[in-house]
Amino acid sequence: MFVEDAKKVLIDDKADITDSQRHFEIEVPLRALEEPLLIPVLSGPRDRITDTVLAAVAILRQHEEMDCEDNQFHLTGTTRILNTVSSFGSSGGLGEAAAWLCLREDIYISLISQRPLRTELHRFSNSDVFHREDDFAWASRMVFLLAKVLKYAFNYDRTVNPSRLEDIGKEIENWNARKPSTFQPIQYVPRSNEVHRKFPGVWMLLPVHVVGVQYYHIAQIILAFSNRPSPSLAYESFKQARNIEKIVRGHLLTVLGLAKSNPRAENTLFTARHSLVSWGWILRHRQDQEAAENLLRDVETRTGWDVSQSIQSLREQWCDGSDDN
């Protein structure tokens, strides 16, 4: 089973999006030839869980996520491994590459379920991405910052000190202010009323830059919803809600524009799909909604992910939010 899934990695570099050494593209297929059956190891002793096993389960999770009924069995497996075997998040090599892939998979589920991450983030604290200055390290730092936001913003079971989210917000703005110039768009075209220009055109240099910037805008969406005050006056509450909606819509349109403008960054299509599932209801104008549906159909055409349920759910939300007059 691992061999068959690993073959797909040969032509699918999504797993290596923030990994400059491309461990999944280069090393995983070689490991698959040597260790063709790995899943039974998961029921054995903890010391038998190697970086190859983690990579295998991470690949299985990628395919499980695209099932119509995502039972998240392999997501449970990857997070259990990461939270038990503490070294993977900073081990270097295939183990750390797999750990970052597992973290991104956990992020996707957290986004669409609006629940906190399962992954214990301190497992990544010794990773060298926090000390390196290459673009892949910068993108990984933004992945980690988004994970921190999700860890606190969606933790409804306990009261989170607002200053904690404010501090994370400052870290995110610091990332944005200090990021290398390579993370700036090579071309930017604002959205317009033209049918095919409902999203801004944001062309980036490489897929890794698209991911970093896209995650930045998603983090801003979550912070916008999380940091809203609770005014006592109805008008002030309405005014702030409309302002938040405007901010969120702007970031969401950029997330979608990044995915549409950069076809080589296939990961960003998945992220765009998750973002629409979470916040697509905020698109009020019919042309924006049609553009969102077209983007989702493009996701299905290019990745094979059935988006019919996502489109149907969005249509129901848009119908609920439309004016009765």
GROMACS .gro file of N, CA, C and O in nm, residues 205-295:
model
  364
  205LEU      N    1   0.666   3.442  -0.729
  205LEU     CA    2   0.784   3.385  -0.793
  205LEU      C    3   0.781   3.232  -0.794
  205LEU      O    4   0.800   3.169  -0.899
  206LEU      N    5   0.757   3.172  -0.678
  206LEU     CA    6   0.759   3.026  -0.665
  206LEU      C    7   0.643   2.981  -0.576
  206LEU      O    8   0.591   3.060  -0.496
  207PRO      N    9   0.605   2.853  -0.584
  207PRO     CA   10   0.497   2.803  -0.498
  207PRO      C   11   0.519   2.827  -0.350
  207PRO      O   12   0.425   2.854  -0.276
  208VAL      N   13   0.643   2.816  -0.304
  208VAL     CA   14   0.669   2.835  -0.161
  208VAL      C   15   0.632   2.976  -0.116
  208VAL      O   16   0.585   2.996  -0.003
  209HIS      N   17   0.648   3.073  -0.204
  209HIS     CA   18   0.610   3.211  -0.169
  209HIS      C   19   0.458   3.226  -0.165
  209HIS      O   20   0.405   3.299  -0.081
  210VAL      N   21   0.390   3.155  -0.253
  210VAL     CA   22   0.243   3.161  -0.253
  210VAL      C   23   0.189   3.108  -0.121
  210VAL      O   24   0.100   3.168  -0.060
  211VAL      N   25   0.244   2.996  -0.076
  211VAL     CA   26   0.197   2.935   0.048
  211VAL      C   27   0.219   3.029   0.167
  211VAL      O   28   0.129   3.050   0.249
  212GLY      N   29   0.337   3.087   0.176
  212GLY     CA   30   0.366   3.177   0.288
  212GLY      C   31   0.269   3.294   0.294
  212GLY      O   32   0.213   3.326   0.399
  213VAL      N   33   0.245   3.358   0.179
  213VAL     CA   34   0.157   3.475   0.176
  213VAL      C   35   0.011   3.434   0.197
  213VAL      O   36  -0.065   3.503   0.266
  214GLN      N   37  -0.028   3.321   0.140
  214GLN     CA   38  -0.165   3.275   0.158
  214GLN      C   39  -0.194   3.244   0.305
  214GLN      O   40  -0.300   3.282   0.357
  215TYR      N   41  -0.102   3.180   0.373
  215TYR     CA   42  -0.120   3.150   0.515
  215TYR      C   43  -0.125   3.279   0.597
  215TYR      O   44  -0.196   3.286   0.698
  216TYR      N   45  -0.049   3.379   0.556
  216TYR     CA   46  -0.053   3.508   0.626
  216TYR      C   47  -0.194   3.567   0.621
  216TYR      O   48  -0.247   3.612   0.724
  217HIS      N   49  -0.257   3.564   0.505
  217HIS     CA   50  -0.391   3.622   0.492
  217HIS      C   51  -0.495   3.539   0.567
  217HIS      O   52  -0.590   3.596   0.624
  218ILE      N   53  -0.477   3.409   0.572
  218ILE     CA   54  -0.570   3.326   0.650
  218ILE      C   55  -0.556   3.357   0.799
  218ILE      O   56  -0.656   3.367   0.872
  219ALA      N   57  -0.433   3.375   0.845
  219ALA     CA   58  -0.413   3.412   0.985
  219ALA      C   59  -0.481   3.545   1.017
  219ALA      O   60  -0.541   3.562   1.125
  220GLN      N   61  -0.477   3.638   0.924
  220GLN     CA   62  -0.542   3.768   0.945
  220GLN      C   63  -0.694   3.753   0.953
  220GLN      O   64  -0.760   3.825   1.029
  221ILE      N   65  -0.749   3.661   0.876
  221ILE     CA   66  -0.894   3.637   0.883
  221ILE      C   67  -0.932   3.588   1.023
  221ILE      O   68  -1.028   3.638   1.085
  222ILE      N   69  -0.858   3.492   1.073
  222ILE     CA   70  -0.891   3.435   1.204
  222ILE      C   71  -0.873   3.539   1.314
  222ILE      O   72  -0.956   3.550   1.406
  223LEU      N   73  -0.769   3.619   1.304
  223LEU     CA   74  -0.747   3.724   1.404
  223LEU      C   75  -0.859   3.828   1.399
  223LEU      O   76  -0.902   3.879   1.503
  224ALA      N   77  -0.906   3.860   1.279
  224ALA     CA   78  -1.014   3.959   1.266
  224ALA      C   79  -1.139   3.912   1.339
  224ALA      O   80  -1.207   3.990   1.407
  225PHE      N   81  -1.172   3.784   1.326
  225PHE     CA   82  -1.289   3.731   1.395
  225PHE      C   83  -1.266   3.718   1.545
  225PHE      O   84  -1.359   3.733   1.625
  226SER      N   85  -1.142   3.691   1.585
  226SER     CA   86  -1.113   3.661   1.725
  226SER      C   87  -1.096   3.785   1.811
  226SER      O   88  -1.122   3.781   1.932
  227ASN      N   89  -1.051   3.893   1.752
  227ASN     CA   90  -1.016   4.012   1.830
  227ASN      C   91  -1.127   4.116   1.838
  227ASN      O   92  -1.104   4.228   1.882
  228ARG      N   93  -1.246   4.081   1.796
  228ARG     CA   94  -1.353   4.181   1.796
  228ARG      C   95  -1.401   4.209   1.938
  228ARG      O   96  -1.423   4.117   2.017
  229PRO      N   97  -1.419   4.336   1.973
  229PRO     CA   98  -1.472   4.372   2.105
  229PRO      C   99  -1.622   4.347   2.112
  229PRO      O  100  -1.685   4.311   2.013
  230SER      N  101  -1.680   4.369   2.227
  230SER     CA  102  -1.824   4.349   2.247
  230SER      C  103  -1.889   4.479   2.291
  230SER      O  104  -1.909   4.502   2.411
  231PRO      N  105  -1.921   4.566   2.197
  231PRO     CA  106  -1.982   4.695   2.233
  231PRO      C  107  -2.124   4.675   2.286
  231PRO      O  108  -2.192   4.579   2.252
  232SER      N  109  -2.166   4.768   2.370
  232SER     CA  110  -2.298   4.757   2.431
  232SER      C  111  -2.409   4.809   2.341
  232SER      O  112  -2.522   4.762   2.347
  233LEU      N  113  -2.379   4.906   2.257
  233LEU     CA  114  -2.481   4.965   2.171
  233LEU      C  115  -2.501   4.880   2.046
  233LEU      O  116  -2.404   4.834   1.985
  234ALA      N  117  -2.626   4.862   2.008
  234ALA     CA  118  -2.658   4.778   1.892
  234ALA      C  119  -2.595   4.834   1.765
  234ALA      O  120  -2.541   4.759   1.682
  235TYR      N  121  -2.600   4.967   1.748
  235TYR     CA  122  -2.544   5.026   1.627
  235TYR      C  123  -2.394   5.003   1.619
  235TYR      O  124  -2.340   4.970   1.513
  236GLU      N  125  -2.325   5.022   1.732
  236GLU     CA  126  -2.180   5.001   1.732
  236GLU      C  127  -2.146   4.856   1.702
  236GLU      O  128  -2.049   4.827   1.631
  237SER      N  129  -2.226   4.765   1.755
  237SER     CA  130  -2.204   4.623   1.728
  237SER      C  131  -2.221   4.594   1.579
  237SER      O  132  -2.140   4.523   1.518
  238PHE      N  133  -2.326   4.650   1.520
  238PHE     CA  134  -2.351   4.631   1.377
  238PHE      C  135  -2.238   4.691   1.294
  238PHE      O  136  -2.190   4.630   1.199
  239LYS      N  137  -2.195   4.810   1.332
  239LYS     CA  138  -2.088   4.879   1.259
  239LYS      C  139  -1.959   4.798   1.262
  239LYS      O  140  -1.891   4.783   1.159
  240GLN      N  141  -1.924   4.745   1.379
  240GLN     CA  142  -1.801   4.668   1.391
  240GLN      C  143  -1.811   4.536   1.314
  240GLN      O  144  -1.714   4.492   1.253
  241ALA      N  145  -1.930   4.476   1.316
  241ALA     CA  146  -1.949   4.352   1.242
  241ALA      C  147  -1.930   4.375   1.092
  241ALA      O  148  -1.868   4.294   1.022
  242ARG      N  149  -1.982   4.486   1.042
  242ARG     CA  150  -1.966   4.517   0.900
  242ARG      C  151  -1.820   4.546   0.866
  242ARG      O  152  -1.772   4.509   0.759
  243ASN      N  153  -1.750   4.611   0.958
  243ASN     CA  154  -1.608   4.640   0.935
  243ASN      C  155  -1.526   4.512   0.932
  243ASN      O  156  -1.438   4.494   0.846
  244ILE      N  157  -1.557   4.421   1.025
  244ILE     CA  158  -1.486   4.292   1.027
  244ILE      C  159  -1.515   4.215   0.899
  244ILE      O  160  -1.426   4.153   0.839
  245GLU      N  161  -1.641   4.218   0.855
  245GLU     CA  162  -1.678   4.148   0.733
  245GLU      C  163  -1.599   4.202   0.613
  245GLU      O  164  -1.552   4.125   0.529
  246LYS      N  165  -1.582   4.333   0.608
  246LYS     CA  166  -1.506   4.393   0.498
  246LYS      C  167  -1.359   4.349   0.502
  246LYS      O  168  -1.300   4.317   0.398
  247ILE      N  169  -1.301   4.347   0.622
  247ILE     CA  170  -1.161   4.305   0.637
  247ILE      C  171  -1.145   4.159   0.594
  247ILE      O  172  -1.054   4.124   0.518
  248VAL      N  173  -1.234   4.075   0.644
  248VAL     CA  174  -1.225   3.932   0.614
  248VAL      C  175  -1.244   3.907   0.465
  248VAL      O  176  -1.171   3.828   0.405
  249ARG      N  177  -1.339   3.977   0.404
  249ARG     CA  178  -1.363   3.958   0.261
  249ARG      C  179  -1.239   3.994   0.179
  249ARG      O  180  -1.203   3.924   0.084
  250GLY      N  181  -1.172   4.101   0.218
  250GLY     CA  182  -1.051   4.141   0.147
  250GLY      C  183  -0.942   4.036   0.154
  250GLY      O  184  -0.878   4.003   0.053
  251HIS      N  185  -0.921   3.981   0.273
  251HIS     CA  186  -0.819   3.876   0.288
  251HIS      C  187  -0.860   3.749   0.215
  251HIS      O  188  -0.777   3.683   0.152
  252LEU      N  189  -0.989   3.714   0.222
  252LEU     CA  190  -1.036   3.593   0.154
  252LEU      C  191  -1.019   3.605   0.003
  252LEU      O  192  -0.974   3.509  -0.063
  253LEU      N  193  -1.053   3.719  -0.053
  253LEU     CA  194  -1.036   3.738  -0.197
  253LEU      C  195  -0.890   3.725  -0.238
  253LEU      O  196  -0.858   3.672  -0.345
  254THR      N  197  -0.799   3.770  -0.152
  254THR     CA  198  -0.657   3.756  -0.182
  254THR      C  199  -0.614   3.610  -0.176
  254THR      O  200  -0.537   3.562  -0.260
  255VAL      N  201  -0.665   3.535  -0.076
  255VAL     CA  202  -0.637   3.391  -0.067
  255VAL      C  203  -0.681   3.321  -0.195
  255VAL      O  204  -0.608   3.238  -0.251
  256LEU      N  205  -0.800   3.356  -0.244
  256LEU     CA  206  -0.852   3.293  -0.366
  256LEU      C  207  -0.775   3.340  -0.489
  256LEU      O  208  -0.747   3.261  -0.580
  257GLY      N  209  -0.739   3.468  -0.491
  257GLY     CA  210  -0.662   3.521  -0.603
  257GLY      C  211  -0.525   3.457  -0.614
  257GLY      O  212  -0.476   3.430  -0.725
  258LEU      N  213  -0.461   3.432  -0.501
  258LEU     CA  214  -0.331   3.365  -0.501
  258LEU      C  215  -0.342   3.225  -0.561
  258LEU      O  216  -0.257   3.182  -0.639
  259ALA      N  217  -0.448   3.154  -0.525
  259ALA     CA  218  -0.467   3.018  -0.577
  259ALA      C  219  -0.493   3.020  -0.728
  259ALA      O  220  -0.439   2.938  -0.802
  260LYS      N  221  -0.574   3.114  -0.772
  260LYS     CA  222  -0.610   3.121  -0.914
  260LYS      C  223  -0.493   3.168  -1.000
  260LYS      O  224  -0.476   3.124  -1.114
  261SER      N  225  -0.409   3.254  -0.945
  261SER     CA  226  -0.302   3.316  -1.024
  261SER      C  227  -0.177   3.230  -1.037
  261SER      O  228  -0.093   3.257  -1.122
  262ASN      N  229  -0.165   3.128  -0.952
  262ASN     CA  230  -0.039   3.051  -0.947
  262ASN      C  231  -0.067   2.902  -0.964
  262ASN      O  232  -0.067   2.826  -0.867
  263PRO      N  233  -0.091   2.858  -1.086
  263PRO     CA  234  -0.130   2.718  -1.110
  263PRO      C  235  -0.025   2.616  -1.067
  263PRO      O  236  -0.059   2.501  -1.039
  264ARG      N  237   0.102   2.657  -1.060
  264ARG     CA  238   0.205   2.562  -1.017
  264ARG      C  239   0.194   2.530  -0.869
  264ARG      O  240   0.242   2.425  -0.824
  265ALA      N  241   0.133   2.619  -0.793
  265ALA     CA  242   0.120   2.599  -0.648
  265ALA      C  243  -0.012   2.528  -0.619
  265ALA      O  244  -0.107   2.587  -0.569
  266GLU      N  245  -0.018   2.400  -0.650
  266GLU     CA  246  -0.144   2.327  -0.639
  266GLU      C  247  -0.193   2.320  -0.495
  266GLU      O  248  -0.313   2.312  -0.469
  267ASN      N  249  -0.101   2.324  -0.399
  267ASN     CA  250  -0.142   2.325  -0.258
  267ASN      C  251  -0.241   2.436  -0.229
  267ASN      O  252  -0.333   2.420  -0.147
  268THR      N  253  -0.222   2.549  -0.295
  268THR     CA  254  -0.304   2.665  -0.263
  268THR      C  255  -0.448   2.647  -0.307
  268THR      O  256  -0.537   2.716  -0.257
  269LEU      N  257  -0.473   2.555  -0.401
  269LEU     CA  258  -0.611   2.524  -0.438
  269LEU      C  259  -0.683   2.456  -0.321
  269LEU      O  260  -0.799   2.485  -0.293
  270PHE      N  261  -0.614   2.365  -0.255
  270PHE     CA  262  -0.673   2.300  -0.138
  270PHE      C  263  -0.702   2.403  -0.029
  270PHE      O  264  -0.809   2.401   0.033
  271THR      N  265  -0.605   2.492  -0.007
  271THR     CA  266  -0.624   2.595   0.095
  271THR      C  267  -0.739   2.688   0.059
  271THR      O  268  -0.816   2.729   0.146
  272ALA      N  269  -0.751   2.720  -0.069
  272ALA     CA  270  -0.863   2.804  -0.114
  272ALA      C  271  -0.995   2.733  -0.090
  272ALA      O  272  -1.093   2.795  -0.045
  273ARG      N  273  -1.000   2.603  -0.117
  273ARG     CA  274  -1.122   2.527  -0.094
  273ARG      C  275  -1.158   2.529   0.054
  273ARG      O  276  -1.274   2.552   0.091
  274HIS      N  277  -1.061   2.505   0.141
  274HIS     CA  278  -1.088   2.506   0.285
  274HIS      C  279  -1.135   2.644   0.331
  274HIS      O  280  -1.223   2.655   0.417
  275SER      N  281  -1.077   2.748   0.274
  275SER     CA  282  -1.114   2.884   0.312
  275SER      C  283  -1.257   2.915   0.269
  275SER      O  284  -1.332   2.981   0.342
  276LEU      N  285  -1.296   2.868   0.151
  276LEU     CA  286  -1.434   2.890   0.106
  276LEU      C  287  -1.533   2.812   0.192
  276LEU      O  288  -1.642   2.862   0.223
  277VAL      N  289  -1.497   2.691   0.231
  277VAL     CA  290  -1.584   2.614   0.320
  277VAL      C  291  -1.604   2.690   0.452
  277VAL      O  292  -1.714   2.692   0.507
  278SER      N  293  -1.498   2.754   0.499
  278SER     CA  294  -1.505   2.823   0.628
  278SER      C  295  -1.571   2.960   0.620
  278SER      O  296  -1.651   2.996   0.708
  279TRP      N  297  -1.539   3.037   0.516
  279TRP     CA  298  -1.581   3.177   0.513
  279TRP      C  299  -1.644   3.221   0.381
  279TRP      O  300  -1.667   3.340   0.361
  280GLY      N  301  -1.675   3.128   0.294
  280GLY     CA  302  -1.732   3.165   0.165
  280GLY      C  303  -1.865   3.237   0.176
  280GLY      O  304  -1.904   3.311   0.086
  281TRP      N  305  -1.934   3.218   0.288
  281TRP     CA  306  -2.063   3.284   0.309
  281TRP      C  307  -2.051   3.436   0.307
  281TRP      O  308  -2.149   3.507   0.286
  282ILE      N  309  -1.928   3.485   0.326
  282ILE     CA  310  -1.909   3.630   0.337
  282ILE      C  311  -1.908   3.698   0.200
  282ILE      O  312  -1.909   3.821   0.192
  283LEU      N  313  -1.908   3.619   0.092
  283LEU     CA  314  -1.916   3.675  -0.043
  283LEU      C  315  -2.062   3.706  -0.074
  283LEU      O  316  -2.143   3.616  -0.097
  284ARG      N  317  -2.097   3.832  -0.075
  284ARG     CA  318  -2.237   3.874  -0.087
  284ARG      C  319  -2.284   3.894  -0.231
  284ARG      O  320  -2.402   3.881  -0.261
  285HIS      N  321  -2.191   3.931  -0.320
  285HIS     CA  322  -2.231   3.965  -0.456
  285HIS      C  323  -2.231   3.841  -0.545
  285HIS      O  324  -2.142   3.756  -0.536
  286ARG      N  325  -2.330   3.834  -0.632
  286ARG     CA  326  -2.350   3.715  -0.713
  286ARG      C  327  -2.229   3.684  -0.801
  286ARG      O  328  -2.191   3.567  -0.816
  287GLN      N  329  -2.166   3.785  -0.858
  287GLN     CA  330  -2.051   3.759  -0.945
  287GLN      C  331  -1.934   3.701  -0.865
  287GLN      O  332  -1.861   3.616  -0.915
  288ASP      N  333  -1.916   3.747  -0.741
  288ASP     CA  334  -1.812   3.689  -0.656
  288ASP      C  335  -1.843   3.543  -0.624
  288ASP      O  336  -1.754   3.458  -0.621
  289GLN      N  337  -1.970   3.515  -0.600
  289GLN     CA  338  -2.011   3.379  -0.571
  289GLN      C  339  -1.988   3.287  -0.692
  289GLN      O  340  -1.941   3.174  -0.677
  290GLU      N  341  -2.020   3.337  -0.810
  290GLU     CA  342  -1.997   3.257  -0.931
  290GLU      C  343  -1.848   3.232  -0.952
  290GLU      O  344  -1.808   3.122  -0.992
  291ALA      N  345  -1.767   3.333  -0.924
  291ALA     CA  346  -1.622   3.315  -0.937
  291ALA      C  347  -1.571   3.211  -0.837
  291ALA      O  348  -1.483   3.130  -0.869
  292ALA      N  349  -1.629   3.210  -0.717
  292ALA     CA  350  -1.590   3.111  -0.616
  292ALA      C  351  -1.628   2.971  -0.662
  292ALA      O  352  -1.550   2.875  -0.647
  293GLU      N  353  -1.747   2.956  -0.718
  293GLU     CA  354  -1.789   2.825  -0.768
  293GLU      C  355  -1.697   2.779  -0.881
  293GLU      O  356  -1.659   2.661  -0.887
  294ASN      N  357  -1.660   2.870  -0.969
  294ASN     CA  358  -1.571   2.833  -1.079
  294ASN      C  359  -1.434   2.788  -1.028
  294ASN      O  360  -1.374   2.694  -1.081
  295LEU      N  361  -1.387   2.855  -0.923
  295LEU     CA  362  -1.259   2.816  -0.865
  295LEU      C  363  -1.269   2.677  -0.803
  295LEU      O  364  -1.177   2.594  -0.818
   0.00000   0.00000   0.00000
